[in-house]
Amino acid sequence: MTTKPAPSTTPDDAKPAVAPSGRNPLSPKKLLLSKWTAVHPRNREKHFVVVRVIEPEPPAVRIERIELEAVHSGRVLQLHWRELTDPRVWRQGWV
């Protein structure tokens, strides 16, 4: 007889997201200064660095947004940190 696992009581945002290519899970607290490569560069902006992890108000709320800076132009993008886990859009490191 097989038993079903108990349903998870942890919300999805509390679990670390799985990093692209099966690497260690991403944690929003450890994203600062991490390097990323856009799979489909626009305006010659391919390499990015996480320059800011936006702390929510109040501090008890989970981190949701980050700022990425393009190395080539210095332009800053703001996005939800979980978007970095989409391998069709981002690759971890500078590829």
mmCIF file of C-alpha atoms in Angstrom:
data_model
loop_
_atom_site.group_PDB
_atom_site.id
_atom_site.type_symbol
_atom_site.label_atom_id
_atom_site.label_comp_id
_atom_site.label_asym_id
_atom_site.label_seq_id
_atom_site.Cartn_x
_atom_site.Cartn_y
_atom_site.Cartn_z
ATOM 1 C CA MET A 1 0.000 0.000 0.000
ATOM 2 C CA THR A 2 1.370 3.417 -0.921
ATOM 3 C CA THR A 3 0.737 6.558 1.036
ATOM 4 C CA LYS A 4 0.354 10.012 -0.357
ATOM 5 C CA PRO A 5 2.673 12.713 0.971
ATOM 6 C CA ALA A 6 1.042 15.256 3.232
ATOM 7 C CA PRO A 7 0.162 18.513 1.475
ATOM 8 C CA SER A 8 2.652 21.293 1.955
ATOM 9 C CA THR A 9 1.673 23.987 4.408
ATOM 10 C CA THR A 10 4.466 26.296 3.245
ATOM 11 C CA PRO A 11 3.462 28.917 0.674
ATOM 12 C CA ASP A 12 5.368 28.774 -2.635
ATOM 13 C CA ASP A 13 7.067 32.141 -2.004
ATOM 14 C CA ALA A 14 8.626 30.837 1.195
ATOM 15 C CA LYS A 15 10.409 28.033 -0.670
ATOM 16 C CA PRO A 16 13.617 28.889 -2.526
ATOM 17 C CA ALA A 17 13.131 28.909 -6.286
ATOM 18 C CA VAL A 18 15.049 26.313 -8.256
ATOM 19 C CA ALA A 19 17.950 27.921 -10.056
ATOM 20 C CA PRO A 20 18.332 27.552 -13.825
ATOM 21 C CA SER A 21 20.087 24.396 -15.056
ATOM 22 C CA GLY A 22 19.439 22.495 -11.817
ATOM 23 C CA ARG A 23 21.914 24.441 -9.696
ATOM 24 C CA ASN A 24 21.395 25.254 -6.045
ATOM 25 C CA PRO A 25 18.125 27.018 -5.226
ATOM 26 C CA LEU A 26 18.031 30.803 -5.499
ATOM 27 C CA SER A 27 17.402 32.821 -2.393
ATOM 28 C CA PRO A 28 16.371 36.487 -2.671
ATOM 29 C CA LYS A 29 18.624 37.333 0.268
ATOM 30 C CA LYS A 30 21.716 36.109 -1.612
ATOM 31 C CA LEU A 31 21.032 37.754 -4.982
ATOM 32 C CA LEU A 32 22.845 41.033 -4.308
ATOM 33 C CA LEU A 33 25.812 41.462 -6.722
ATOM 34 C CA SER A 34 25.034 38.197 -8.535
ATOM 35 C CA LYS A 35 25.668 38.178 -12.311
ATOM 36 C CA TRP A 36 23.129 37.282 -15.003
ATOM 37 C CA THR A 37 23.075 36.941 -18.794
ATOM 38 C CA ALA A 38 20.024 37.770 -20.901
ATOM 39 C CA VAL A 39 19.213 34.926 -23.324
ATOM 40 C CA HIS A 40 17.840 37.409 -25.885
ATOM 41 C CA PRO A 41 19.817 40.670 -25.470
ATOM 42 C CA ARG A 42 18.212 43.985 -26.422
ATOM 43 C CA ASN A 43 20.121 47.165 -27.238
ATOM 44 C CA ARG A 44 23.428 45.308 -26.770
ATOM 45 C CA GLU A 45 22.509 44.722 -23.110
ATOM 46 C CA LYS A 46 23.470 41.141 -22.389
ATOM 47 C CA HIS A 47 25.236 41.097 -19.014
ATOM 48 C CA PHE A 48 23.577 42.313 -15.818
ATOM 49 C CA VAL A 49 24.393 42.610 -12.109
ATOM 50 C CA VAL A 50 21.859 42.647 -9.260
ATOM 51 C CA VAL A 51 22.591 46.042 -7.693
ATOM 52 C CA ARG A 52 19.715 46.204 -5.217
ATOM 53 C CA VAL A 53 17.347 43.875 -3.403
ATOM 54 C CA ILE A 54 14.295 45.993 -2.642
ATOM 55 C CA GLU A 55 13.294 45.571 0.991
ATOM 56 C CA PRO A 56 9.502 45.598 1.469
ATOM 57 C CA GLU A 57 7.577 47.666 3.977
ATOM 58 C CA PRO A 58 7.044 46.263 6.608
ATOM 59 C CA PRO A 59 10.216 44.152 6.898
ATOM 60 C CA ALA A 60 8.218 41.040 7.844
ATOM 61 C CA VAL A 61 6.921 40.802 4.260
ATOM 62 C CA ARG A 62 8.919 38.677 1.801
ATOM 63 C CA ILE A 63 11.387 40.219 -0.643
ATOM 64 C CA GLU A 64 9.807 40.341 -4.090
ATOM 65 C CA ARG A 65 11.668 42.823 -6.304
ATOM 66 C CA ILE A 66 15.249 43.432 -7.356
ATOM 67 C CA GLU A 67 17.113 45.915 -9.548
ATOM 68 C CA LEU A 68 19.389 44.690 -12.325
ATOM 69 C CA GLU A 69 21.958 47.004 -13.913
ATOM 70 C CA ALA A 70 23.124 46.443 -17.487
ATOM 71 C CA VAL A 71 26.924 46.376 -17.595
ATOM 72 C CA HIS A 72 27.079 47.885 -21.107
ATOM 73 C CA SER A 73 24.750 50.855 -20.666
ATOM 74 C CA GLY A 74 24.234 51.221 -16.925
ATOM 75 C CA ARG A 75 20.458 51.100 -17.439
ATOM 76 C CA VAL A 76 18.575 49.719 -14.412
ATOM 77 C CA LEU A 77 15.661 47.263 -14.662
ATOM 78 C CA GLN A 78 13.321 46.439 -11.811
ATOM 79 C CA LEU A 79 11.719 42.999 -11.767
ATOM 80 C CA HIS A 80 10.380 40.241 -9.541
ATOM 81 C CA TRP A 81 13.335 38.124 -8.381
ATOM 82 C CA ARG A 82 11.676 34.853 -9.424
ATOM 83 C CA GLU A 83 11.825 35.930 -13.078
ATOM 84 C CA LEU A 84 15.533 35.063 -12.936
ATOM 85 C CA THR A 85 14.604 31.377 -12.634
ATOM 86 C CA ASP A 86 13.180 31.287 -16.181
ATOM 87 C CA PRO A 87 15.907 29.670 -18.344
ATOM 88 C CA ARG A 88 14.222 31.014 -21.509
ATOM 89 C CA VAL A 89 15.023 34.565 -20.353
ATOM 90 C CA TRP A 90 18.018 34.475 -17.969
ATOM 91 C CA ARG A 91 21.193 32.454 -17.389
ATOM 92 C CA GLN A 92 23.067 32.636 -14.099
ATOM 93 C CA GLY A 93 26.584 34.033 -14.471
ATOM 94 C CA TRP A 94 28.090 35.766 -17.487
ATOM 95 C CA VAL A 95 27.857 33.361 -20.387
#
